[in-house]
PDB file of C-alpha atoms in Angstrom:
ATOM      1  CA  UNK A 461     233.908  -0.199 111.020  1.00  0.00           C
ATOM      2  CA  UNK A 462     235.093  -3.769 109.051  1.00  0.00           C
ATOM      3  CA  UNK A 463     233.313  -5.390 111.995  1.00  0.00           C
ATOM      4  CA  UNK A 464     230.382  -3.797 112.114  1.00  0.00           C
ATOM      5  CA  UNK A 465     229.047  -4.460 108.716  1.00  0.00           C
ATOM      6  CA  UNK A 466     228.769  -8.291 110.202  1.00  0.00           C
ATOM      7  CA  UNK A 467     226.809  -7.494 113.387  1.00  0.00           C
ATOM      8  CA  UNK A 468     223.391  -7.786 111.257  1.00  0.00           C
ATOM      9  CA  UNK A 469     224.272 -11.199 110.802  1.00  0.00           C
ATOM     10  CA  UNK A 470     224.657 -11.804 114.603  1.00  0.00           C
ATOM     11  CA  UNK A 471     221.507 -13.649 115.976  1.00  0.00           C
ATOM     12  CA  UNK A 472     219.832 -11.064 118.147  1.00  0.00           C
ATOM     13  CA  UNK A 473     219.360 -11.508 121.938  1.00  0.00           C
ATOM     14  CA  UNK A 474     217.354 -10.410 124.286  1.00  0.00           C
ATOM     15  CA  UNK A 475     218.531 -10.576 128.038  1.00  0.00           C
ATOM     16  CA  UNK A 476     220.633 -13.274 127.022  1.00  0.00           C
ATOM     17  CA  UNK A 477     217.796 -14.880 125.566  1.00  0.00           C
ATOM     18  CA  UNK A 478     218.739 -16.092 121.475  1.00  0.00           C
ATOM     19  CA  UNK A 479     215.298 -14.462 119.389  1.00  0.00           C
ATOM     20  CA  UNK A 480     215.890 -16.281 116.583  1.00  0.00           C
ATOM     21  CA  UNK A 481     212.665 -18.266 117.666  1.00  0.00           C
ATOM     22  CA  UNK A 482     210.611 -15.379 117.399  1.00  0.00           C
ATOM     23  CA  UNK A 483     212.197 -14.444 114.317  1.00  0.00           C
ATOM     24  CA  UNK A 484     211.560 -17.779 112.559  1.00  0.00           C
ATOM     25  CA  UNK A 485     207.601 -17.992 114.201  1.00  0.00           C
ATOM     26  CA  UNK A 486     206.056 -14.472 113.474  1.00  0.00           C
ATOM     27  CA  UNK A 487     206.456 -14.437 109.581  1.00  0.00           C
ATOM     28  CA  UNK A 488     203.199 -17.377 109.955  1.00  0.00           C
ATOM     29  CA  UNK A 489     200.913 -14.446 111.483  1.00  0.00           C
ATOM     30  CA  UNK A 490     201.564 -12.833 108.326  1.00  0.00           C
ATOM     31  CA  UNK A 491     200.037 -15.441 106.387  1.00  0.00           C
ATOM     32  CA  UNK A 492     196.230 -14.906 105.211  1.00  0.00           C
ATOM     33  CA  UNK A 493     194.102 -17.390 106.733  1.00  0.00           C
ATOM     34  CA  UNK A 494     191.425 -19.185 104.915  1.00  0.00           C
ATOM     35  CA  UNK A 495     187.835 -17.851 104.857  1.00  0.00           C
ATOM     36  CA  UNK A 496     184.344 -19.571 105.254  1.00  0.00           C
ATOM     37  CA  UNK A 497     183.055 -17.515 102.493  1.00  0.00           C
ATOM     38  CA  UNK A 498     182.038 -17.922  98.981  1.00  0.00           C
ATOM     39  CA  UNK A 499     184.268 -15.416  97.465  1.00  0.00           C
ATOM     40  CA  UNK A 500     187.435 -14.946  98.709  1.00  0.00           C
ATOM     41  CA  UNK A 501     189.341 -11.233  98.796  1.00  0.00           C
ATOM     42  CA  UNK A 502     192.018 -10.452  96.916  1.00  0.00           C
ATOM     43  CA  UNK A 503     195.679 -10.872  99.086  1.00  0.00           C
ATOM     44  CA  UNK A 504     194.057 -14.744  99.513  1.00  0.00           C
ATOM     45  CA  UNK A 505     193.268 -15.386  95.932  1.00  0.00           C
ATOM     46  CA  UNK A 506     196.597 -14.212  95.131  1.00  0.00           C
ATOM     47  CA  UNK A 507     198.017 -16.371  97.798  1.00  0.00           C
ATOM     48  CA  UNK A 508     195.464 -19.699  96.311  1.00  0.00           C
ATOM     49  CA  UNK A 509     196.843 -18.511  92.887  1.00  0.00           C
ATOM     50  CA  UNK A 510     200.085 -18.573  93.611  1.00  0.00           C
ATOM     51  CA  UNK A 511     200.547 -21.933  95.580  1.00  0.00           C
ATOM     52  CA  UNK A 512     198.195 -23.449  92.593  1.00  0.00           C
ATOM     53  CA  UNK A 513     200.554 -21.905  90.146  1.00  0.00           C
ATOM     54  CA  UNK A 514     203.752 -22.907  91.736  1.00  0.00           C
ATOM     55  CA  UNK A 515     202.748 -26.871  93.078  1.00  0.00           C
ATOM     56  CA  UNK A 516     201.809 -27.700  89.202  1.00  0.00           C
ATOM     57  CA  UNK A 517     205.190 -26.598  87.683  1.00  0.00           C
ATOM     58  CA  UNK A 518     207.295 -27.894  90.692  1.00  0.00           C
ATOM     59  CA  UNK A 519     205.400 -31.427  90.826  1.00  0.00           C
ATOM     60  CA  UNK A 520     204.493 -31.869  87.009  1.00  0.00           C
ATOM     61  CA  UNK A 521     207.530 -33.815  85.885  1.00  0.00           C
ATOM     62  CA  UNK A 522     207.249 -35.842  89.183  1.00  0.00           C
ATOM     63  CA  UNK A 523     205.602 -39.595  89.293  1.00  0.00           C
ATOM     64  CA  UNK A 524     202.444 -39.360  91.434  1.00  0.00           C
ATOM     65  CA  UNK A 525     204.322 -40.764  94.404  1.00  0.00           C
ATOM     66  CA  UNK A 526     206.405 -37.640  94.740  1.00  0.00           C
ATOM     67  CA  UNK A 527     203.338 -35.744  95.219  1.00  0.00           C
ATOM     68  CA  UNK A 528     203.059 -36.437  98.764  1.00  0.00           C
ATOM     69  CA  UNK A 529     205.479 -33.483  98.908  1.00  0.00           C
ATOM     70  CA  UNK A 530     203.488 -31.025  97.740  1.00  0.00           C
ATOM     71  CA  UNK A 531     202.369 -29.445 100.911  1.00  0.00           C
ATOM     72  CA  UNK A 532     205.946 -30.021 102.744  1.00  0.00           C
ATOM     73  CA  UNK A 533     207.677 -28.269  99.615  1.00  0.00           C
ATOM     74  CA  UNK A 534     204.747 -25.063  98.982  1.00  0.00           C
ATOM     75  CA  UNK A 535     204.892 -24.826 102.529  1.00  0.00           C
ATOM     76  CA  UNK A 536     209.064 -24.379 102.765  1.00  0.00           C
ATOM     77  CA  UNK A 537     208.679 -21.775  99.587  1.00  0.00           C
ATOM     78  CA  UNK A 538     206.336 -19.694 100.954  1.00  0.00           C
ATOM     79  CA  UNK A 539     208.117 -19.942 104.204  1.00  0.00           C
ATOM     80  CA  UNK A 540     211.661 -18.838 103.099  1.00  0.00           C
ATOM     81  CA  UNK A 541     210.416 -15.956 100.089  1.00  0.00           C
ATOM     82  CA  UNK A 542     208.423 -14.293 103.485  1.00  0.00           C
ATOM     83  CA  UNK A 543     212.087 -14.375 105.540  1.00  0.00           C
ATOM     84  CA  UNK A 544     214.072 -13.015 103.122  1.00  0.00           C
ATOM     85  CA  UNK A 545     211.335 -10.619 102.067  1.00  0.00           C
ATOM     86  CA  UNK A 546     211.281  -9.348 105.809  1.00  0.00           C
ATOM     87  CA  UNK A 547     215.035  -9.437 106.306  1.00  0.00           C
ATOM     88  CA  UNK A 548     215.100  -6.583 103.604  1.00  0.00           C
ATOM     89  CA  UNK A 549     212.918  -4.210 106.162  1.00  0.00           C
ATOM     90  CA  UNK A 550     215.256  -1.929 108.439  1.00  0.00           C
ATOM     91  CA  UNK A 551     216.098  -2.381 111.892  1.00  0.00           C
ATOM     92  CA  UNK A 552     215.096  -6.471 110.776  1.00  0.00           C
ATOM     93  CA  UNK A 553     217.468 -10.101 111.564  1.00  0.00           C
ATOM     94  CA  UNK A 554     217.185 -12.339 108.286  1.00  0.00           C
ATOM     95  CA  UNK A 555     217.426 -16.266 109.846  1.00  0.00           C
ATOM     96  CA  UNK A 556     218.485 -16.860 106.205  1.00  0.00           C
ATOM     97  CA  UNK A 557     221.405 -15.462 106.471  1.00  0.00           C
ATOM     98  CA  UNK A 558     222.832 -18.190 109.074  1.00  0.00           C
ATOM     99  CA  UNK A 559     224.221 -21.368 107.639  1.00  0.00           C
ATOM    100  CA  UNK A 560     223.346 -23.391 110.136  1.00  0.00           C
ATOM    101  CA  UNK A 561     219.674 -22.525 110.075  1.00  0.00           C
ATOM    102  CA  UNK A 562     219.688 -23.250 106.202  1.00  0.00           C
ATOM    103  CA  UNK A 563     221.478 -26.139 106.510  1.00  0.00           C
ATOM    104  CA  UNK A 564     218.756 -27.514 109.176  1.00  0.00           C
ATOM    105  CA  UNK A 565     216.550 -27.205 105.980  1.00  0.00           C
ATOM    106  CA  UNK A 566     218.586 -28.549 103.770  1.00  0.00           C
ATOM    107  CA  UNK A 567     220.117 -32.055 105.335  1.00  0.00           C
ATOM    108  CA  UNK A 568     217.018 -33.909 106.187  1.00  0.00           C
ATOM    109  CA  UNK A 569     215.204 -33.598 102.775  1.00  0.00           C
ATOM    110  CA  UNK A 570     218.029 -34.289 101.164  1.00  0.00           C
ATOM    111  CA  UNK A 571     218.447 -37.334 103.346  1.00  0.00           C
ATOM    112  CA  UNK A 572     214.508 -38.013 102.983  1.00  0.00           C
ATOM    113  CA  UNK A 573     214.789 -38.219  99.245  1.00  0.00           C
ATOM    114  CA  UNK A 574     218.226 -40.307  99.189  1.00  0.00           C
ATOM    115  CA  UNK A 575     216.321 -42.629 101.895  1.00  0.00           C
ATOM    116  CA  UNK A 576     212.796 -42.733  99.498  1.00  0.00           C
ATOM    117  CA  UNK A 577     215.322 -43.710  97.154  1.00  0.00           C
ATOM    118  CA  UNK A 578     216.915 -46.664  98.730  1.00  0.00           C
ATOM    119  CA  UNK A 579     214.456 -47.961 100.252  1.00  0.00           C
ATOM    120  CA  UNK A 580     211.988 -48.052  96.828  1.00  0.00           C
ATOM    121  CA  UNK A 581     214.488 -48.218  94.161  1.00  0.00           C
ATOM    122  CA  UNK A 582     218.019 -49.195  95.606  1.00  0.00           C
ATOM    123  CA  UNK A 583     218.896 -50.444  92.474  1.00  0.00           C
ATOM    124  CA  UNK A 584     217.867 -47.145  90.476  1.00  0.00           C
ATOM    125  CA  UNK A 585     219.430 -45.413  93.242  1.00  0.00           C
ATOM    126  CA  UNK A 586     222.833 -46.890  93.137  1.00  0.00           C
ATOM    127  CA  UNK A 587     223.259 -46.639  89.368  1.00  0.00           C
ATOM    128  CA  UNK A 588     223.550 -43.207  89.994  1.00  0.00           C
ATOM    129  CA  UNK A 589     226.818 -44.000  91.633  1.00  0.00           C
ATOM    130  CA  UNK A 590     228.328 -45.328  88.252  1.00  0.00           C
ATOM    131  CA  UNK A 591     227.542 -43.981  84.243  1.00  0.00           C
ATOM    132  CA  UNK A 592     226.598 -46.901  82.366  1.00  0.00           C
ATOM    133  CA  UNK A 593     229.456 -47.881  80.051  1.00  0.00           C
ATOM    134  CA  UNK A 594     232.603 -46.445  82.195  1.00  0.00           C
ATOM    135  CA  UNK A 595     235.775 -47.789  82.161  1.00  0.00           C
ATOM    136  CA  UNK A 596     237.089 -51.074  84.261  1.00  0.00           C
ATOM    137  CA  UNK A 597     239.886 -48.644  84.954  1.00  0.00           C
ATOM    138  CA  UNK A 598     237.702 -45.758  86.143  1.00  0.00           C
ATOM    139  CA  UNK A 599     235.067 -47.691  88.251  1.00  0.00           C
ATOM    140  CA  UNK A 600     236.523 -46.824  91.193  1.00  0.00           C
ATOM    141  CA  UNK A 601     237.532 -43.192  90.713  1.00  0.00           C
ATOM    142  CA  UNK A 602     234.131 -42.453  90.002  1.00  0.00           C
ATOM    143  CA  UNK A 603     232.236 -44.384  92.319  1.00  0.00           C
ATOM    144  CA  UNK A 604     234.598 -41.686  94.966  1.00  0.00           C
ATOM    145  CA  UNK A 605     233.457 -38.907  92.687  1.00  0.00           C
ATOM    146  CA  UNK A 606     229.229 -39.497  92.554  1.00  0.00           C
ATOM    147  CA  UNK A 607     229.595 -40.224  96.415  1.00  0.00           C
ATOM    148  CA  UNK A 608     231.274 -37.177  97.135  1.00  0.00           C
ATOM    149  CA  UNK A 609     229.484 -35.394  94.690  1.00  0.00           C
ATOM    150  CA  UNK A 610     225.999 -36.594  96.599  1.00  0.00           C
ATOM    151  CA  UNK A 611     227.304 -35.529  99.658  1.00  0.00           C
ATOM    152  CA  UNK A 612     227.949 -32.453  99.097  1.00  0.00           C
ATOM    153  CA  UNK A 613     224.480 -31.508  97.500  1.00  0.00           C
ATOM    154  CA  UNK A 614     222.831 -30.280 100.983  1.00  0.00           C
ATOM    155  CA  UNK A 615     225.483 -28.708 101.712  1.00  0.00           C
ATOM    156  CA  UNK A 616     225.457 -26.601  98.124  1.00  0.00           C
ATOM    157  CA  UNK A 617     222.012 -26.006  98.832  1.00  0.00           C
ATOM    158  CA  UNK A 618     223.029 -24.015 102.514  1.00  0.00           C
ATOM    159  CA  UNK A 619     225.709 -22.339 101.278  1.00  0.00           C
ATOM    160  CA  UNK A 620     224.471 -20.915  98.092  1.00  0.00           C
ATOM    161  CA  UNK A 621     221.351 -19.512 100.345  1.00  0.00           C
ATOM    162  CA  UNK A 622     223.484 -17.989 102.731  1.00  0.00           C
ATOM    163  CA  UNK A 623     225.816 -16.608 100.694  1.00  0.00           C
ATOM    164  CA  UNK A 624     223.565 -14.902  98.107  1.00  0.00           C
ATOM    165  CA  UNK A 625     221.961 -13.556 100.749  1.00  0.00           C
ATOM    166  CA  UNK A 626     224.765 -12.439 102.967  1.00  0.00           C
ATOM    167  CA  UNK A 627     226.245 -10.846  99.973  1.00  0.00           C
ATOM    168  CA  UNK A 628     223.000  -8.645  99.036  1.00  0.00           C
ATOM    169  CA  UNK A 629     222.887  -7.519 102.258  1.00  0.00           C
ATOM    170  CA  UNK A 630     226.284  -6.515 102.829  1.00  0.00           C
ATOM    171  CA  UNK A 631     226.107  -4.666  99.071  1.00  0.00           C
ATOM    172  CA  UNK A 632     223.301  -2.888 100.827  1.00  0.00           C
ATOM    173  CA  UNK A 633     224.653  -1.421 103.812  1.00  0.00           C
ATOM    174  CA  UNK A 634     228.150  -0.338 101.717  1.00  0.00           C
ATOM    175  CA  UNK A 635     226.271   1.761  99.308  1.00  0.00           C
ATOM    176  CA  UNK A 636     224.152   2.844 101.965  1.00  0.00           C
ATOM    177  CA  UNK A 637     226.862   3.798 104.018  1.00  0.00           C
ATOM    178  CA  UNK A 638     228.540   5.654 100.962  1.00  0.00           C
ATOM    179  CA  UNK A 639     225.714   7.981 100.130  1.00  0.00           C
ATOM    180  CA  UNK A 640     225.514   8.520 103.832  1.00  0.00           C
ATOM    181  CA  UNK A 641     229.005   9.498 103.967  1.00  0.00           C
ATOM    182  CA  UNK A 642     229.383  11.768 100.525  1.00  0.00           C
ATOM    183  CA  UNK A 643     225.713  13.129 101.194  1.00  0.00           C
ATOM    184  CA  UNK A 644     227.829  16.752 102.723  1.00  0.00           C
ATOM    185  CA  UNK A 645     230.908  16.249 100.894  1.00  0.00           C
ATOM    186  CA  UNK A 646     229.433  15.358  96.907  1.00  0.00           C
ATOM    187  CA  UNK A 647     225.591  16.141  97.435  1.00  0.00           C
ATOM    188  CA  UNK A 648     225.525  14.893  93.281  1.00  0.00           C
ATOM    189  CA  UNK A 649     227.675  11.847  94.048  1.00  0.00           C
ATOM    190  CA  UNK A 650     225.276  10.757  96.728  1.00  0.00           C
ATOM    191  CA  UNK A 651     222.209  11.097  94.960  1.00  0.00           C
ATOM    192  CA  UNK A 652     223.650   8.860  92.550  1.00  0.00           C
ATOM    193  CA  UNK A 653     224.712   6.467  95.458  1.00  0.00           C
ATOM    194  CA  UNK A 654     221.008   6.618  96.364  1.00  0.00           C
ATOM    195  CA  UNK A 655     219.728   5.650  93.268  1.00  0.00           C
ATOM    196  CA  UNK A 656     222.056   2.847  92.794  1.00  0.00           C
ATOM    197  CA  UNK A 657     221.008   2.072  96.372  1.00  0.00           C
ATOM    198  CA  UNK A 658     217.456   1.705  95.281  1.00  0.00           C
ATOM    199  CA  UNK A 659     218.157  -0.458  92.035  1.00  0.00           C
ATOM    200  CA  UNK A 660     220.149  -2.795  94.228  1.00  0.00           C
ATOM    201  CA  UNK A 661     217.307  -3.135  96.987  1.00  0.00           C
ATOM    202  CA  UNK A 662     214.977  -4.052  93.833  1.00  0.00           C
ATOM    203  CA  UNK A 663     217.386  -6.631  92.727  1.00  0.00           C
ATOM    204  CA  UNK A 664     217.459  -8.066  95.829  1.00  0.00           C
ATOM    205  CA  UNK A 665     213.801  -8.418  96.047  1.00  0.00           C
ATOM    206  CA  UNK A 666     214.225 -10.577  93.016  1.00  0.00           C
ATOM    207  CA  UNK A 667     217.285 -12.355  94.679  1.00  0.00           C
ATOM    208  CA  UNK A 668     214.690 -12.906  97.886  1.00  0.00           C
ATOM    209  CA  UNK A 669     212.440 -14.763  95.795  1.00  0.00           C
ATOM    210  CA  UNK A 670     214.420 -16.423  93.331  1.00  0.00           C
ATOM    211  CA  UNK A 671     216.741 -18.072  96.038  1.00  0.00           C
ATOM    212  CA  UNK A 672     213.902 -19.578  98.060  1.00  0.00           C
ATOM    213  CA  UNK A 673     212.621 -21.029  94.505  1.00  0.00           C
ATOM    214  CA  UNK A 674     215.881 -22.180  93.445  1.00  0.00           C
ATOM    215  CA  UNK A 675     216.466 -23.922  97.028  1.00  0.00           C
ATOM    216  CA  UNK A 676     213.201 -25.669  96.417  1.00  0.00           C
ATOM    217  CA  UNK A 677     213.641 -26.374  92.861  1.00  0.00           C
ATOM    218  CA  UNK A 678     216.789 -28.386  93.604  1.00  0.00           C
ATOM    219  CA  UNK A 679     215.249 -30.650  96.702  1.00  0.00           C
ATOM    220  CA  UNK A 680     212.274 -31.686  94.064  1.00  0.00           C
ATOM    221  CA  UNK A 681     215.070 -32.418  91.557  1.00  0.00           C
ATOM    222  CA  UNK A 682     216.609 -34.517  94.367  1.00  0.00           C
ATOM    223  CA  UNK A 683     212.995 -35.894  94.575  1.00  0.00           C
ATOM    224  CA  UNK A 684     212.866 -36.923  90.856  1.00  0.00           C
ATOM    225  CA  UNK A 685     215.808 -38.768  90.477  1.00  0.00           C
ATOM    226  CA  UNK A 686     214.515 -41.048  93.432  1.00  0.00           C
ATOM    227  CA  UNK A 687     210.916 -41.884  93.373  1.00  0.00           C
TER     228      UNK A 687
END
């Protein structure tokens, strides 16, 4: 039973063949596509909206140069709120959910924005390394503390996606499995369950969205402090 609540998290396969390909490419065909006409319909000016809305508060503290990242970093948000909107649907595999996957997204723009800010500002960049005003004492102590603390930022930024989202889902299928269980024994107690059940799903709608922001949100930061 302990087991089994971890086999959604297993990456499914079919005839030995890993689907997490699939998984990853059919959330685009979801996507409405732009139109040739005048007026648009609704689900696409909400989309327009919504990208408009979200590329002016990510990008408005940012110098000009950042905004070459606009489309790279809309694109990622939109991509991850649609996968961990869909991993919420029964019978569904969230790629989320897998560190490794979110740790594919998180290393290289990490790296991209530490390289931007060597290569452009080395001496801004390095700074960072060392508060102005520390210590002769300290130098060293915290030169090992900034580097480590860099180092682990994409790694904070994997494992605080997968783990909000593991957890949500796991919350899920407990109470799930709770009201399933006391639904003969305590009809009232599982009625309860249920609607406790249905509160948590709409939290984790929230959590769905507000993860794939906050994932974003951090890589711009990461942005800022180098261009």
């Amino acid at each position: 039973m302990a087991l089994s609540f971890f086999d959604q998290f297993m990456s499914p396969a079919h005839l030995g063949i890993p689907l997490i390909a699939l998984a990853l490419t059919l959330p685009w065909t979801l996507f409405p596509k732009p139109s040739s006409r005048w007026l648009n319909n609704r689900l696409l000016t909400l989309q327009n909206w919504f990208i408009n809305s979200f590329t002016q508060q990510i990008f408005l503290p940012i110098n000009p140069e950042g905004h070459k990242w606009a489309t790279l970093l809309t694109s990622l948000m939109i991509f991850l709120i649609t996968l961990n909107m869909l991993g919420l649907l029964p019978y569904t595999f969230t790629p989320t959910t897998q560190l490794s996957l979110n740790m594919a997204f998180a290393v290289p723009l990490w790296l991209a924005t530490v390289l931007i800010g060597l290569r452009y500002q080395p001496n801004h960049a390095l700074a960072h390394l060392l508060p102005e005003g520390t210590p002769t004492l300290l130098i060293p102590i915290l030169i090992i503390i900034e580097t480590i603390s860099l180092f682990i930022r994409p790694l904070a930024l994997g494992v605080r996606l997968t783990a909000n989202l593991t957890a949500g889902h796991l919350l899920i299928q407990l109470i799930a499995t709770a009201a399933f269980v006391l639904l003969p024994l305590m009809p009232a107690v599982a009625i309860m369950t249920s609607i406790l059940l249905l509160l948590l799903t709409l939290l984790e709608v929230a959590v769905a969205m507000i993860q794939a922001y906050v994932f974003v949100l951090l890589v711009s930061l990461y942005l800022q402090e180098n261009v």
